[in-house]
Amino acid sequence: MAHTPTSHRKPRKRSPWLAIASVFFLLIALIGIFLFFNNRSKQEIKTKTNASSHRKIVTSIKKKKWVKQKTPVKIPILMYHAVHVMDPSEAASANLIVAPDIFESHIKRLKKEGYYFLAPNEAYRALNENALPEKKSHLDYF
């Protein structure tokens, strides 16, 4: 009679760590996907908001009456790199930073001297079409 070996091994205990690690990685992946799509939708909303506000500005500029000038339009352009109270660590960039109170005094003085402010797209139009708004503009943004 032939003897067949039978295995009397104990069943191996499965480690709970493998299951825990799998669930952990699955959870991390789901959170990553959620954050990716959530951030993407916020950017789309921001882009739509910027586009609609830009349309409003452009529309309001188009509604203004512009007057063709007989002589070439000349526009003084002031460029401020930064308007804030300078931190001592920014001393190397001191010529690029203007304190808010000084900036305000510049604006008040220019207004007092009869200057008025154009938005960048208005300045572009003025230079390209040699026209200026019939009524004075106010400072919209920089």
Short mmCIF file of C-alpha atoms in Angstrom, two decimals:
data_model
loop_
_atom_site.label_atom_id
_atom_site.label_comp_id
_atom_site.label_asym_id
_atom_site.label_seq_id
_atom_site.Cartn_x
_atom_site.Cartn_y
_atom_site.Cartn_z
CA MET A 1 0.00 0.00 0.00
CA ALA A 2 1.43 3.28 -0.98
CA HIS A 3 1.61 5.99 1.51
CA THR A 4 0.57 9.42 0.29
CA PRO A 5 1.96 12.23 2.27
CA THR A 6 -0.71 14.45 3.64
CA SER A 7 0.11 17.89 4.71
CA HIS A 8 -0.92 18.83 8.16
CA ARG A 9 0.26 22.41 7.98
CA LYS A 10 -1.49 25.03 9.98
CA PRO A 11 -3.18 27.68 7.88
CA ARG A 12 -1.02 30.79 7.78
CA LYS A 13 -2.43 33.83 9.61
CA ARG A 14 -2.97 36.68 7.25
CA SER A 15 -1.37 39.89 8.34
CA PRO A 16 -3.86 42.72 8.90
CA TRP A 17 -1.17 45.21 7.81
CA LEU A 18 -1.62 44.43 4.14
CA ALA A 19 -5.34 45.21 4.33
CA ILE A 20 -4.72 48.37 6.36
CA ALA A 21 -2.03 49.58 3.95
CA SER A 22 -4.29 48.93 0.94
CA VAL A 23 -7.16 50.88 2.48
CA PHE A 24 -4.77 53.69 3.45
CA PHE A 25 -3.38 54.03 -0.10
CA LEU A 26 -6.87 53.88 -1.58
CA LEU A 27 -7.98 56.65 0.79
CA ILE A 28 -4.95 58.81 -0.13
CA ALA A 29 -5.68 58.31 -3.85
CA LEU A 30 -9.34 59.32 -3.41
CA ILE A 31 -8.39 62.42 -1.42
CA GLY A 32 -5.84 63.36 -4.10
CA ILE A 33 -8.42 63.00 -6.87
CA PHE A 34 -10.95 65.04 -4.90
CA LEU A 35 -8.46 67.85 -4.24
CA PHE A 36 -7.34 67.90 -7.87
CA PHE A 37 -10.86 68.30 -9.24
CA ASN A 38 -11.92 70.68 -6.47
CA ASN A 39 -8.96 72.99 -7.18
CA ARG A 40 -9.59 72.76 -10.92
CA SER A 41 -13.23 73.81 -10.54
CA LYS A 42 -12.20 76.77 -8.35
CA GLN A 43 -9.76 77.90 -11.07
CA GLU A 44 -12.50 77.63 -13.70
CA ILE A 45 -14.85 79.72 -11.53
CA LYS A 46 -12.09 82.31 -10.99
CA THR A 47 -11.38 82.43 -14.72
CA LYS A 48 -15.08 82.86 -15.50
CA THR A 49 -15.34 85.63 -12.88
CA ASN A 50 -12.28 87.43 -14.27
CA ALA A 51 -13.60 87.10 -17.81
CA SER A 52 -17.00 88.50 -16.86
CA SER A 53 -15.50 91.41 -14.90
CA HIS A 54 -13.16 92.11 -17.83
CA ARG A 55 -16.17 92.18 -20.16
CA LYS A 56 -17.86 94.70 -17.86
CA ILE A 57 -14.78 96.96 -17.91
CA VAL A 58 -14.43 96.68 -21.68
CA THR A 59 -18.15 97.32 -22.13
CA SER A 60 -18.02 100.41 -19.92
CA ILE A 61 -15.01 101.70 -21.84
CA LYS A 62 -16.79 101.19 -25.17
CA LYS A 63 -19.82 103.10 -23.85
CA LYS A 64 -17.72 106.17 -23.02
CA LYS A 65 -17.65 108.79 -25.70
CA TRP A 66 -14.17 109.11 -27.12
CA VAL A 67 -13.03 112.25 -28.92
CA LYS A 68 -10.48 112.10 -31.77
CA GLN A 69 -7.55 114.41 -31.05
CA LYS A 70 -6.03 116.76 -33.64
CA THR A 71 -2.52 116.38 -32.25
CA PRO A 72 -0.85 113.10 -31.27
CA VAL A 73 -1.93 111.90 -27.84
CA LYS A 74 0.84 111.91 -25.25
CA ILE A 75 0.29 109.99 -22.05
CA PRO A 76 2.64 110.15 -19.07
CA ILE A 77 2.82 106.64 -17.64
CA LEU A 78 3.77 106.12 -14.03
CA MET A 79 4.81 102.62 -13.09
CA TYR A 80 4.89 101.54 -9.48
CA HIS A 81 6.49 98.16 -8.92
CA ALA A 82 5.21 97.84 -5.37
CA VAL A 83 3.13 99.97 -3.03
CA HIS A 84 3.63 98.92 0.57
CA VAL A 85 5.61 99.74 3.68
CA MET A 86 9.14 98.58 2.96
CA ASP A 87 10.58 95.88 5.17
CA PRO A 88 14.25 96.44 6.16
CA SER A 89 15.14 93.22 4.32
CA GLU A 90 13.98 94.88 1.07
CA ALA A 91 16.56 97.68 1.21
CA ALA A 92 18.16 96.49 -2.04
CA SER A 93 14.86 97.18 -3.83
CA ALA A 94 14.20 100.55 -2.18
CA ASN A 95 13.93 102.37 -5.52
CA LEU A 96 11.11 100.01 -6.60
CA ILE A 97 8.93 100.31 -3.49
CA VAL A 98 6.67 103.25 -2.65
CA ALA A 99 5.03 103.67 0.75
CA PRO A 100 1.21 103.91 0.63
CA ASP A 101 1.16 107.45 2.05
CA ILE A 102 3.65 108.68 -0.57
CA PHE A 103 1.68 106.95 -3.32
CA GLU A 104 -1.49 108.64 -2.09
CA SER A 105 0.24 112.04 -2.13
CA HIS A 106 1.37 111.40 -5.74
CA ILE A 107 -2.19 110.61 -6.80
CA LYS A 108 -3.65 113.65 -5.01
CA ARG A 109 -1.04 115.97 -6.54
CA LEU A 110 -1.60 114.63 -10.05
CA LYS A 111 -5.36 114.99 -9.65
CA LYS A 112 -4.92 118.55 -8.31
CA GLU A 113 -2.79 119.43 -11.35
CA GLY A 114 -5.55 118.27 -13.69
CA TYR A 115 -4.32 114.84 -14.62
CA TYR A 116 -6.80 112.02 -14.84
CA PHE A 117 -6.25 108.30 -14.88
CA LEU A 118 -6.78 105.74 -17.59
CA ALA A 119 -7.00 102.01 -17.18
CA PRO A 120 -4.32 100.13 -19.17
CA ASN A 121 -6.79 99.18 -21.93
CA GLU A 122 -7.97 102.80 -22.14
CA ALA A 123 -4.37 104.00 -22.51
CA TYR A 124 -3.87 101.43 -25.28
CA ARG A 125 -6.95 102.71 -27.08
CA ALA A 126 -5.89 106.34 -26.63
CA LEU A 127 -2.48 105.70 -28.16
CA ASN A 128 -3.71 103.50 -31.01
CA GLU A 129 -6.77 105.53 -32.01
CA ASN A 130 -5.42 108.98 -31.05
CA ALA A 131 -8.56 109.61 -29.00
CA LEU A 132 -9.32 110.43 -25.37
CA PRO A 133 -12.44 109.94 -23.28
CA GLU A 134 -14.74 112.95 -23.47
CA LYS A 135 -15.15 112.99 -19.71
CA LYS A 136 -12.34 112.48 -17.29
CA SER A 137 -11.80 108.95 -16.05
CA HIS A 138 -11.05 107.84 -12.56
CA LEU A 139 -8.41 105.43 -11.38
CA ASP A 140 -9.85 101.93 -11.86
CA TYR A 141 -6.90 99.65 -11.18
CA PHE A 142 -3.22 99.31 -11.85
#
